[in-house]
Coordinates of C-alpha atoms and ligand atoms in Angstrom, one line a residue:
X1307 CA 3.1 14.0 -21.6
X1308 CA 3.1 17.7 -20.2
X1309 CA -0.6 17.5 -19.4
X1310 CA -0.3 14.2 -17.6
X1311 CA 2.4 15.7 -15.5
X1312 CA 0.6 18.9 -14.6
X1313 CA -2.4 16.7 -13.7
X1314 CA -0.8 14.2 -11.5
X1315 CA 1.7 16.6 -9.9
X1316 CA -1.5 18.5 -8.9
X1317 CA -2.9 15.3 -7.5
X1318 CA 0.1 14.3 -5.5
X1319 CA 0.9 17.7 -4.1
X1320 CA -2.6 19.0 -3.2
X1321 CA -4.8 16.0 -3.7
X1322 CA -4.9 15.2 -0.1
X1323 CA -5.0 18.7 1.5
X1324 CA -8.0 18.6 3.6
X1325 CA -10.5 20.3 5.7
X1326 CA -9.1 21.3 9.1
X1327 CA -10.4 22.5 12.4
X1328 CA -9.6 26.1 13.3
X1329 CA -7.0 24.6 15.6
X1330 CA -5.0 22.5 13.3
X1331 CA -1.9 22.0 15.3
X1332 CA 0.0 18.8 14.6
X1333 CA -1.3 17.3 17.8
X1334 CA -4.8 17.1 16.5
X1335 CA -3.9 15.0 13.5
X1336 CA -2.1 12.3 15.5
X1337 CA -3.5 11.6 19.0
X1338 CA -3.0 9.2 21.9
X1339 CA -6.0 8.4 24.0
X1340 CA -6.1 9.9 27.5
X1341 CA -5.2 6.6 29.1
X1342 CA -2.2 6.2 26.7
X1343 CA -3.6 2.8 25.5
X1344 CA -4.5 3.7 22.0
X1345 CA -3.4 6.0 19.2
X1346 CA -4.8 7.2 15.9
X1347 CA -3.2 9.2 13.0
X1348 CA -5.2 10.5 10.0
X1349 CA -4.9 13.5 7.6
X1350 CA -7.7 15.4 9.4
X1351 CA -8.2 16.5 13.0
X1352 CA -12.0 16.0 12.9
X1353 CA -11.5 12.3 11.9
X1354 CA -8.7 11.8 14.5
X1355 CA -10.8 13.4 17.2
X1356 CA -14.0 11.3 16.5
X1357 CA -11.7 8.2 16.5
X1358 CA -10.2 9.1 19.9
X1359 CA -13.7 9.9 21.3
X1360 CA -14.9 6.4 20.1
X1361 CA -12.0 4.9 22.2
X1362 CA -13.0 6.9 25.2
X1363 CA -16.5 5.3 24.9
X1364 CA -15.0 1.8 25.2
X1365 CA -13.9 1.2 21.6
X1366 CA -10.6 -0.4 20.4
X1367 CA -8.3 0.6 17.6
X1368 CA -10.5 -1.1 15.1
X1369 CA -13.6 0.8 16.1
X1370 CA -11.5 4.0 16.0
X1371 CA -10.2 3.3 12.6
X1372 CA -13.7 2.7 11.2
X1373 CA -15.0 5.8 12.9
X1374 CA -12.2 7.8 11.3
X1375 CA -12.8 6.3 7.9
X1376 CA -16.6 7.3 7.9
X1377 CA -15.6 10.8 9.3
X1378 CA -13.1 11.3 6.4
X1379 CA -16.0 10.7 4.0
X1380 CA -17.7 13.8 5.5
X1381 CA -14.8 16.2 5.9
X1382 CA -12.4 14.9 3.2
X1383 CA -14.9 13.6 0.6
X1384 CA -12.5 14.5 -2.3
X1385 CA -10.0 11.9 -1.1
X1386 CA -12.1 9.1 0.4
X1387 CA -15.5 7.9 1.5
X1388 CA -18.0 5.1 1.2
X1389 CA -18.3 5.8 -2.5
X1390 CA -14.8 4.3 -2.9
X1391 CA -12.7 1.4 -2.0
X1392 CA -10.0 0.4 0.5
X1393 CA -7.5 -2.1 1.6
X1394 CA -7.4 -3.0 5.3
X1395 CA -4.6 -4.7 7.0
X1396 CA -5.4 -5.7 10.5
X1397 CA -3.6 -7.6 13.4
X1398 CA -6.0 -8.6 16.1
X1399 CA -5.3 -8.7 19.7
X1400 CA -5.3 -12.5 19.5
X1401 CA -2.5 -12.4 17.0
X1402 CA -4.4 -13.3 13.8
X1403 CA -3.7 -11.1 10.7
X1404 CA -6.1 -10.4 7.9
X1405 CA -5.9 -8.5 4.6
X1406 CA -9.4 -7.3 3.7
X1407 CA -9.8 -6.4 0.0
X1408 CA -12.6 -3.7 -0.3
X1409 CA -11.3 -2.5 -3.7
X1410 CA -13.9 -1.5 -6.3
X1411 CA -15.1 -4.1 -8.9
X1412 CA -15.9 -3.4 -12.5
X1413 CA -19.6 -3.7 -13.4
X1414 CA -20.7 -7.0 -15.0
X1415 CA -21.3 -5.0 -18.3
X1416 CA -17.7 -3.6 -18.3
X1417 CA -15.6 -4.5 -21.4
X1418 CA -12.0 -4.3 -22.3
X1419 CA -12.2 -1.4 -24.7
X1420 CA -15.0 0.5 -23.0
X1421 CA -12.9 3.7 -22.9
X1422 CA -11.5 3.5 -26.4
X1423 CA -13.0 5.9 -28.8
X1424 CA -11.8 6.0 -32.5
X1425 CA -8.9 3.8 -31.6
X1426 CA -7.7 5.9 -28.6
X1427 CA -8.4 5.7 -24.9
X1428 CA -10.4 8.7 -23.8
X1429 CA -9.4 9.7 -20.2
X1430 CA -12.4 11.9 -19.9
X1431 CA -14.6 8.8 -19.9
X1432 CA -12.5 6.9 -17.3
X1433 CA -12.2 9.8 -15.0
X1434 CA -15.5 11.8 -15.0
X1435 CA -19.1 10.7 -14.9
X1436 CA -21.0 7.4 -15.0
X1437 CA -18.6 5.1 -16.8
X1438 CA -15.7 6.0 -14.4
X1439 CA -17.4 4.3 -11.4
X1440 CA -16.6 1.0 -10.0
X1441 CA -18.8 -0.8 -7.4
X1442 CA -17.6 0.6 -4.1
X1443 CA -16.2 -1.8 -1.5
X1444 CA -15.5 0.3 1.6
X1445 CA -18.8 -0.3 3.4
X1446 CA -18.5 -4.1 3.1
X1447 CA -14.8 -4.0 4.1
X1448 CA -15.4 -1.9 7.2
X1449 CA -18.3 -4.1 8.2
X1450 CA -16.0 -7.1 7.8
X1451 CA -13.4 -5.5 9.9
X1452 CA -15.9 -4.5 12.6
X1453 CA -17.1 -8.1 12.8
X1454 CA -13.6 -9.5 13.0
X1455 CA -12.4 -7.3 15.9
X1456 CA -14.4 -4.3 16.9
X1457 CA -15.8 -4.0 20.4
X1458 CA -18.6 -1.6 19.6
X1459 CA -21.4 -1.9 17.0
X1460 CA -21.4 -0.6 13.4
X1461 CA -24.1 1.8 14.6
X1462 CA -21.9 3.2 17.4
X1463 CA -18.9 3.8 15.2
X1464 CA -20.9 5.4 12.2
X1465 CA -23.2 7.8 14.2
X1466 CA -20.6 10.3 15.2
X1467 CA -19.7 10.8 11.6
X1468 CA -23.5 11.1 10.7
X1469 CA -23.9 13.7 13.3
X1470 CA -21.0 15.8 12.0
X1471 CA -22.5 15.5 8.5
X1472 CA -25.8 16.8 9.8
X1473 CA -24.3 19.6 12.0
X1474 CA -21.7 20.7 9.4
X1475 CA -18.1 21.5 9.6
X1476 CA -15.9 24.5 8.7
X1477 CA -14.5 24.4 5.2
X1478 CA -10.8 25.1 5.3
X1479 CA -8.9 27.1 2.8
X1480 CA -7.3 23.9 1.6
X1481 CA -10.6 22.2 0.9
X1482 CA -12.0 25.3 -0.6
X1483 CA -9.1 25.3 -3.0
X1484 CA -9.9 21.7 -4.0
X1485 CA -13.6 22.6 -4.6
X1486 CA -12.6 25.5 -6.7
X1487 CA -10.2 23.5 -8.8
X1488 CA -12.8 20.9 -9.5
X1489 CA -15.8 23.1 -9.8
X1490 CA -16.2 22.9 -13.6
X1491 CA -16.6 19.2 -13.3
X1492 CA -18.7 19.2 -10.1
X1493 CA -21.2 21.5 -12.0
X1494 CA -21.9 18.7 -14.5
X1495 CA -23.7 16.8 -11.7
X1496 CA -26.5 18.7 -9.9
X1497 CA -26.3 16.7 -6.7
X1498 CA -22.6 17.2 -6.5
X1499 CA -22.9 20.9 -7.2
X1500 CA -25.6 21.1 -4.5
X1501 CA -23.1 20.0 -1.9
X1502 CA -19.9 21.8 -3.0
X1503 CA -21.2 24.9 -4.8
X1504 CA -23.4 27.7 -3.5
X1505 CA -26.8 28.6 -5.0
X1506 CA -25.1 30.6 -7.6
X1507 CA -23.0 27.7 -8.6
X1508 CA -19.9 29.3 -7.2
X1509 CA -17.4 27.0 -5.2
X1510 CA -18.3 27.3 -1.5
X1511 CA -15.8 29.5 0.3
X1512 CA -13.3 28.8 3.1
X1513 CA -14.6 29.2 6.7
X1514 CA -18.2 28.6 5.6
X1515 CA -20.0 25.7 7.1
X1516 CA -20.8 22.7 5.0
X1517 CA -23.8 20.6 6.1
X1518 CA -24.5 17.3 4.3
X1519 CA -28.0 16.1 5.3
X1520 CA -28.3 13.5 2.6
X1521 CA -25.0 12.0 3.6
X1522 CA -26.0 11.9 7.2
X1523 CA -29.3 10.1 6.2
X1524 CA -27.3 7.6 4.1
X1525 CA -24.8 7.0 7.1
X1526 CA -27.7 6.5 9.6
X1527 CA -29.5 4.1 7.2
X1528 CA -26.2 2.0 7.0
X1529 CA -25.8 2.2 10.7
X1530 CA -29.3 0.9 11.3
X1531 CA -29.7 -1.5 8.4
X1532 CA -26.1 -2.6 7.9
X1533 CA -24.4 -2.9 4.6
X1534 CA -27.6 -4.4 3.1
X1535 CA -28.9 -0.8 2.8
X1536 CA -25.9 0.1 0.6
X1537 CA -25.6 -3.2 -1.5
X1538 CA -29.2 -4.4 -1.7
X1539 CA -31.5 -1.7 -0.4
X1540 CA -32.3 1.9 -1.4
X1541 CA -28.8 3.0 -2.1
X1542 CA -28.2 0.3 -4.7
X1543 CA -31.5 0.9 -6.3
X1544 CA -31.2 4.7 -6.6
X1545 CA -27.7 4.3 -8.0
X1546 CA -28.8 1.7 -10.6
X1547 CA -31.7 4.0 -11.7
X1548 CA -29.4 6.9 -12.1
X1549 CA -26.8 4.9 -14.0
X1550 CA -29.6 3.6 -16.4
X1551 CA -30.6 7.2 -17.1
X1552 CA -27.1 8.6 -17.4
X1553 CA -25.3 6.1 -19.6
X1554 CA -23.6 4.2 -16.9
X1555 CA -23.2 0.4 -16.7
X1556 CA -23.5 -0.2 -12.9
X1557 CA -26.7 -1.9 -12.0
X1558 CA -28.3 -2.6 -8.5
X1559 CA -27.3 -6.2 -9.2
X1560 CA -23.7 -5.3 -9.4
X1561 CA -24.0 -3.9 -5.9
X1562 CA -25.8 -7.0 -4.7
X1563 CA -22.9 -9.1 -6.2
X1564 CA -20.1 -7.0 -4.6
X1565 CA -17.8 -9.2 -2.6
X1566 CA -15.1 -8.5 -0.1
X1567 CA -12.2 -10.8 -0.6
X1568 CA -9.9 -12.0 2.2
X1569 CA -6.4 -12.0 0.7
X1570 CA -3.1 -13.6 1.8
X1571 CA -0.7 -10.8 2.9
X1572 CA 2.7 -10.5 1.3
X1573 CA 5.2 -11.4 4.0
X1574 CA 8.8 -10.3 3.7
X1575 CA 11.8 -9.7 5.9
X1576 CA 13.8 -6.4 6.0
X1577 CA 16.6 -5.3 8.5
X1578 CA 15.6 -7.8 11.0
X1579 CA 11.8 -6.9 10.9
X1580 CA 8.9 -8.9 9.3
X1581 CA 6.7 -6.8 7.0
X1582 CA 3.1 -7.6 6.1
X1583 CA 2.0 -5.9 2.9
X1584 CA -1.2 -5.9 0.7
X1585 CA -1.2 -8.4 -2.2
X1586 CA -2.9 -7.9 -5.6
X1587 CA -5.1 -6.2 -6.7
X1588 CA -2.7 -3.9 -4.9
X1589 CA 0.8 -3.7 -6.3
X1590 CA 1.9 -2.1 -3.0
X1591 CA 2.9 -5.1 -1.0
X1592 CA 4.7 -6.8 -3.8
X1593 CA 6.8 -3.8 -4.8
X1594 CA 7.5 -2.4 -1.4
X1595 CA 9.0 -5.9 -0.6
X1596 CA 10.7 -6.1 -4.0
X1597 CA 12.4 -2.6 -3.6
X1598 CA 13.6 -3.3 -0.1
X1599 CA 14.9 -6.7 -1.2
X1600 CA 16.9 -5.1 -3.9
X1601 CA 18.2 -2.4 -1.6
X1602 CA 19.4 -4.9 1.0
X1603 CA 21.7 -6.4 -1.6
X1604 CA 23.9 -3.4 -1.1
X1605 CA 26.0 -2.1 1.8
X1606 CA 23.3 0.5 2.6
X1607 CA 25.1 1.8 5.7
X1608 CA 28.2 2.8 3.8
X1609 CA 26.8 4.4 0.6
X1610 CA 27.3 8.1 0.0
X1611 CA 24.0 10.0 0.2
X1612 CA 23.8 10.5 -3.6
X1613 CA 24.7 6.9 -4.2
X1614 CA 21.9 5.7 -1.9
X1615 CA 19.3 7.9 -3.6
X1616 CA 20.5 6.7 -6.9
X1617 CA 20.2 3.1 -5.8
X1618 CA 16.6 3.6 -4.5
X1619 CA 15.6 5.3 -7.8
X1620 CA 17.1 2.3 -9.8
X1621 CA 15.4 -0.2 -7.6
X1622 CA 12.1 1.7 -8.0
X1623 CA 12.6 1.7 -11.8
X1624 CA 12.9 -2.0 -12.0
X1625 CA 10.0 -2.5 -9.8
X1626 CA 7.6 -0.2 -11.7
X1627 CA 8.7 -1.9 -14.9
X1628 CA 7.6 -5.2 -13.5
X1629 CA 4.4 -3.5 -12.2
X1630 CA 3.4 -2.4 -15.7
X1631 CA 3.9 -5.9 -17.1
X1632 CA 2.9 -8.3 -14.5
X1633 CA 0.5 -6.8 -12.1
X1634 CA -3.3 -6.9 -12.1
X1635 CA -6.1 -8.6 -10.2
X1636 CA -4.8 -12.0 -9.2
X1637 CA -8.3 -13.4 -9.6
X1638 CA -7.9 -12.8 -13.3
X1639 CA -4.3 -12.9 -14.1
X1640 CA -1.3 -14.9 -13.0
X1641 CA 0.8 -12.6 -10.9
X1642 CA 4.3 -14.0 -10.2
X1643 CA 4.7 -14.0 -6.4
X1644 CA 8.4 -14.3 -6.9
X1645 CA 8.6 -10.7 -7.7
X1646 CA 8.7 -10.3 -3.9
X1647 CA 11.3 -13.1 -3.6
X1648 CA 14.9 -12.3 -2.4
X1649 CA 16.4 -14.5 -5.1
X1650 CA 14.7 -12.5 -7.9
X1651 CA 16.0 -9.3 -6.1
X1652 CA 19.5 -10.6 -6.4
X1653 CA 19.2 -11.0 -10.2
X1654 CA 18.0 -7.3 -10.4
X1655 CA 20.7 -6.1 -8.0
X1656 CA 23.4 -7.5 -10.4
X1657 CA 22.1 -5.2 -13.1
X1658 CA 22.3 -2.0 -11.1
X1659 CA 25.6 0.1 -11.2
X1660 CA 26.1 2.6 -8.4
X1661 CA 27.7 5.0 -10.9
X1662 CA 25.2 5.3 -13.7
X1663 CA 21.5 4.7 -14.4
X1664 CA 20.7 1.5 -16.2
X1665 CA 19.3 2.2 -19.7
X1666 CA 16.4 0.6 -21.3
X1667 CA 14.9 -1.2 -18.3
X1668 CA 12.1 -3.7 -19.2
X1669 CA 10.1 -6.0 -17.0
X1670 CA 12.1 -9.0 -15.8
X1671 CA 11.3 -12.6 -15.6
X1672 CA 10.6 -13.4 -12.0
X1673 CA 9.8 -17.1 -12.7
X1674 CA 12.9 -18.4 -10.9
X1675 CA 11.6 -22.0 -10.3
X1676 CA 9.7 -21.3 -7.2
X1677 CA 5.9 -21.4 -6.7
X1678 CA 4.9 -18.4 -8.6
X1679 CA 1.2 -17.9 -8.9
X1680 CA -0.5 -15.6 -6.5
X1681 CA -3.9 -17.2 -6.2
X1682 CA -5.9 -16.5 -4.5
X1683 CA -6.8 11.4 -4.0
X1684 CA -6.8 8.5 -1.0
X1685 CA -6.1 8.5 2.6
X1686 CA -4.3 6.4 5.1
X1687 CA -5.5 5.7 8.7
X1688 CA -3.2 4.2 11.3
X1689 CA -4.7 3.0 14.6
X1690 CA -3.3 0.7 17.3
X1691 CA -4.1 -0.2 20.9
X1692 CA -2.2 -1.8 23.8
X1693 CA -4.4 -4.8 23.7
X1694 CA -2.5 -5.6 20.5
X1695 CA -5.0 -4.5 17.7
X1696 CA -3.1 -2.8 14.8
X1697 CA -5.0 -1.4 11.9
X1698 CA -3.7 0.1 8.6
X1699 CA -6.3 1.2 6.2
X1700 CA -5.8 3.0 2.9
X1701 CA -8.9 4.2 1.3
X1702 CA -9.7 6.2 -1.8
X1703 CA -12.2 7.6 -4.4
X1704 CA -9.2 7.9 -6.7
X1705 CA -8.6 11.5 -8.1
X1706 CA -10.2 14.5 -6.4
X1707 CA -13.8 13.9 -5.8
X1708 CA -13.6 10.6 -7.8
X1709 CA -16.1 10.6 -10.7
X1710 CA -17.5 13.9 -9.5
X1711 CA -20.9 12.1 -9.3
X1712 CA -23.1 12.1 -6.3
X1713 CA -26.3 10.2 -6.9
X1714 CA -29.2 12.6 -6.0
X1715 CA -30.4 12.0 -2.5
X1716 CA -27.4 10.1 -1.2
X1717 CA -24.7 12.7 -0.5
X1718 CA -22.1 10.0 -1.5
X1719 CA -19.2 11.0 -3.8
X1720 CA -18.6 8.0 -6.1
X1721 CA -15.1 6.9 -7.2
X1722 CA -13.5 7.0 -10.6
X1723 CA -11.4 3.9 -9.8
X1724 CA -12.1 2.5 -13.4
X1725 CA -9.2 4.8 -14.4
X1726 CA -6.8 2.6 -12.5
X1727 CA -7.3 -0.1 -15.1
X1728 CA -5.2 -0.1 -18.2
X1729 CA -7.7 1.3 -20.7
X1730 CA -5.4 0.4 -23.6
X1731 CA -1.9 -0.9 -23.9
X1732 CA 0.4 2.1 -23.4
X1733 CA -2.3 4.5 -22.5
X1734 CA -1.4 6.4 -19.2
X1735 CA -3.8 6.7 -16.4
X1736 CA -4.2 9.9 -14.2
X1737 CA -0.9 9.1 -12.5
X1738 CA 1.0 8.5 -15.7
X1739 CA 1.0 4.7 -15.1
X1740 CA 0.8 2.3 -18.0
X1741 CA -0.2 -1.3 -17.9
X1742 CA -0.6 -4.5 -19.9
X1743 CA -3.2 -7.2 -20.4
X1744 CA -2.7 -8.1 -16.7
X1745 CA -4.6 -4.9 -15.8
X1746 CA -7.1 -4.8 -18.7
X1747 CA -10.7 -4.1 -18.0
X1748 CA -13.0 -7.2 -17.5
X1749 CA -16.4 -7.7 -15.9
X1750 CA -16.1 -7.9 -12.1
X1751 CA -12.4 -7.4 -12.1
X1752 CA -10.6 -5.1 -9.7
X1753 CA -8.3 -2.4 -11.1
X1754 CA -4.7 -2.5 -10.0
X1755 CA -3.7 -0.2 -7.1
X1756 CA -0.6 1.2 -5.5
X1757 CA -2.1 1.4 -2.0
X1758 CA 0.3 0.0 0.5
X1759 CA -1.0 -0.4 4.0
X1760 CA 1.7 -2.1 5.9
X1761 CA 2.2 -3.7 9.4
X1762 CA 5.7 -4.2 10.8
X1763 CA 6.7 -6.9 13.3
X1764 CA 9.8 -7.5 15.5
X1765 CA 10.1 -11.0 16.9
X1766 CA 6.4 -11.7 16.1
X1767 CA 5.1 -8.5 17.9
X1768 CA 3.6 -5.5 16.1
X1769 CA 5.8 -2.4 16.2
X1770 CA 4.5 -0.3 13.4
X1771 CA 1.5 0.4 11.1
X1772 CA 1.9 2.7 8.1
X1773 CA 0.7 3.7 4.7
X1774 CA 0.3 6.6 2.4
X1775 CA -1.7 8.6 -0.2
X1776 CA -0.4 9.8 -3.5
X1777 CA -0.9 7.3 -6.3
X1778 CA 2.2 5.5 -7.3
X1779 CA 4.3 7.5 -4.8
X1780 CA 2.5 5.6 -2.1
X1781 CA 5.0 2.7 -2.8
X1782 CA 7.9 5.1 -2.8
X1783 CA 6.8 6.8 0.5
X1784 CA 6.4 3.5 2.3
X1785 CA 9.6 2.2 1.1
X1786 CA 11.6 5.3 2.2
X1787 CA 9.8 5.4 5.6
X1788 CA 10.7 1.7 6.2
X1789 CA 14.3 2.1 5.0
X1790 CA 15.0 5.0 7.3
X1791 CA 13.1 3.8 10.4
X1792 CA 14.1 0.1 10.2
X1793 CA 17.5 0.1 8.6
X1794 CA 18.7 3.4 9.8
X1795 CA 16.8 3.3 13.2
X1796 CA 15.3 6.8 12.9
X1797 CA 12.2 7.5 14.9
X1798 CA 9.3 7.2 12.4
X1799 CA 8.5 11.0 12.6
X1800 CA 12.1 11.7 11.4
X1801 CA 12.0 9.0 8.8
X1802 CA 8.9 10.6 7.3
X1803 CA 10.4 14.1 7.4
X1804 CA 13.3 13.0 5.1
X1805 CA 13.4 14.5 1.5
X1806 CA 11.5 12.0 -0.7
X1807 CA 12.2 10.7 -4.2
X1808 CA 10.1 8.8 -6.6
X1809 CA 10.9 7.0 -9.9
X1810 CA 8.1 5.0 -11.6
X1811 CA 10.0 3.8 -14.8
X1812 CA 7.5 5.5 -17.1
X1813 CA 8.0 8.4 -17.5
X1814 CA 11.7 7.9 -16.9
X1815 CA 12.1 10.8 -14.5
X1816 CA 13.4 11.0 -11.0
X1817 CA 10.9 13.2 -8.9
X1818 CA 12.8 14.8 -6.1
X1819 CA 11.5 17.0 -3.3
X1820 CA 12.7 20.6 -3.3
X1821 CA 14.2 20.0 0.2
X1822 CA 16.9 17.7 -1.4
X1823 CA 20.3 19.4 -1.1
X1824 CA 21.5 20.8 -4.4
X1825 CA 24.8 18.9 -4.3
X1826 CA 22.9 15.6 -4.1
X1827 CA 20.6 16.7 -6.9
X1828 CA 23.7 17.5 -9.1
X1829 CA 25.3 14.2 -8.2
X1830 CA 22.2 12.4 -9.2
X1831 CA 22.0 14.2 -12.5
X1832 CA 25.7 13.2 -13.1
X1833 CA 24.6 9.6 -12.7
X1834 CA 22.2 10.0 -15.5
X1835 CA 18.9 10.8 -13.8
X1836 CA 16.6 13.4 -15.3
X1837 CA 15.3 15.3 -12.3
X1838 CA 11.8 16.9 -11.7
X1839 CA 11.6 18.9 -8.7
X1840 CA 8.3 18.7 -6.6
X1841 CA 7.7 21.1 -3.7
X1842 CA 6.5 18.3 -1.6
X1843 CA 5.5 14.7 -2.1
X1844 CA 3.0 12.5 -0.4
X1845 CA 0.9 12.1 2.7
X1846 CA 1.9 9.2 5.0
X1847 CA 0.5 8.2 8.4
X1848 CA 2.1 5.8 10.8
X1849 CA 2.1 4.6 14.4
X1850 CA 5.2 3.2 16.0
X1851 CA 5.7 1.4 19.3
X1852 CA 8.7 2.9 21.0
X1853 CA 9.9 2.4 24.5
X1854 CA 6.6 0.8 25.3
X1855 CA 4.5 3.8 24.0
X1856 CA 2.4 4.3 21.0
X1857 CA 3.7 7.1 18.9
X1858 CA 1.2 8.3 16.2
X1859 CA 2.5 10.4 13.4
X1860 CA 0.5 12.3 10.7
X1861 CA 2.1 13.6 7.5
X1862 CA 4.2 16.7 8.4
X1863 CA 3.9 18.0 4.8
X1864 CA 0.0 18.0 4.9
X1865 CA 0.0 19.7 8.3
X1866 CA 2.4 22.4 7.2
X1867 CA 0.3 23.0 3.9
X1868 CA -2.9 23.3 5.9
X1869 CA -1.3 25.6 8.5
X1870 CA 0.0 27.9 5.8
X1871 CA -3.3 28.1 4.1
X1872 CA -5.5 28.7 7.2
Ligands
LIG908 O1 -5.4 2.8 -5.9 C1 -4.6 3.6 -6.3 O2 -3.4 3.3 -6.5 C2 -5.0 5.0 -6.7 N1 -6.4 5.0 -7.0 C3 -4.7 5.9 -5.5 C4 -5.1 7.3 -5.7 C5 -4.4 8.2 -4.8 O3 -3.5 8.0 -4.1 C6 -4.7 9.8 -5.1 N2 -3.9 10.6 -4.2 N3 -3.4 11.6 -4.6

């Protein structure tokens, strides 16, 4: 248990620290276009700047978001990139809303017990190297998004990132730290070492320039030939050959068979707003709605602070117990849609006492006689424009530098999203999450995610786009931002600055940010919570429409960490 902690506390706290420009003032992470008609927030000033430049060249929020995503793959490759997957929630200017599922798929040769050795799941296999890799979905999802509502071409939104990869960018102390922490694993893969380590195999140092010529060439080939280059062309073939020689299961055919799925968003109501969340294979939309539904059964405005935090923690615990039991890829397993139903929340609320923690919580039975089958190290980008395009993209290669594998000649860091499956009942993944059959490995199945891109509407009009990075804390961060901004009417930047908590049922611990006042911490302990203090938790990005203006907000904790390190 101790090692899991150490590992995922590391992931959540420093997993998304990123490379920054010399001038990393908060204004560079979240920017409004010069005409005030569009806004972008990301965890990286290079990515935000390129997105804003794309708008200046006639692009809309959709073009900007895609340009930011490709740029993050250059400057923030330990968190996201085209070797990973993503979920996109988009509201187009014409009012249509789409949930684009670009999550990785397991290869056709994957099998339920592929990570079990001598009767025990081996985390090394699911996290590092060839077997950890799922078929990446981001390129196909961004292409779909571009076609749905972009004003520019794929080529025009990819080229700026390709140019930056070619020219190079300055490695920040924060990125240097991530490289150094992962160096031993990066060394195992020569093409990864060639990017992130110097010629003596030492981690590249802060303030040196990192050029990625292979990545630039891959981006340009995708820009010119479209996603076919990635899924049917050279990229797929090179990857297939490398996998065959290195014990992997992924074939070039798996790439050709990759499919973006259009999903039906989870729609819920909270505090007079309508929320659109991401459905399975994300657990995000379901549990954000569930937790808020539970909270609103109580008199939220008149609870003492400690009582309120206690209630949030209890609601999270019930939700994560359901997650571990019920949630998985809805193409493979029946996920009860009623988890997000208000009537189910009422049954849970009855079990919650405001005085004491509820002992021995297990998954509930959400089948309450309503239609119940849902058929058919990470980054969040928020972009919006005054034409009415709103984009929330959460994208990831999973843990730092994903599988650590870069296929020679491509420059692309490949994900280790296979670790998000439940390798074995009871075996924890890198975030300490356990799962059931619902999230067991199967050929072409998608691993369960916590990513929670969310769009918020008032009277049918979009007013907020938000999301976060940080494994399961993504769900908790999004819940808390929504609670404070929608129920308590805080400006979103203030909502994001509130001390955060996280409870994921297993382990049964209440993670609390150090900024939480000591008297509240004590009151929570008295109610039966075992507290774990984290210095800081999470990386959210949001855009809010306020008084007719777009207000982009990047995670204050990440900006602060980067400024301290630079
Ligand atoms: O999809 C998921 O839930 C995870 N793979 C996200 C990983 C993540 O947020 C890493 N960040 N610290």
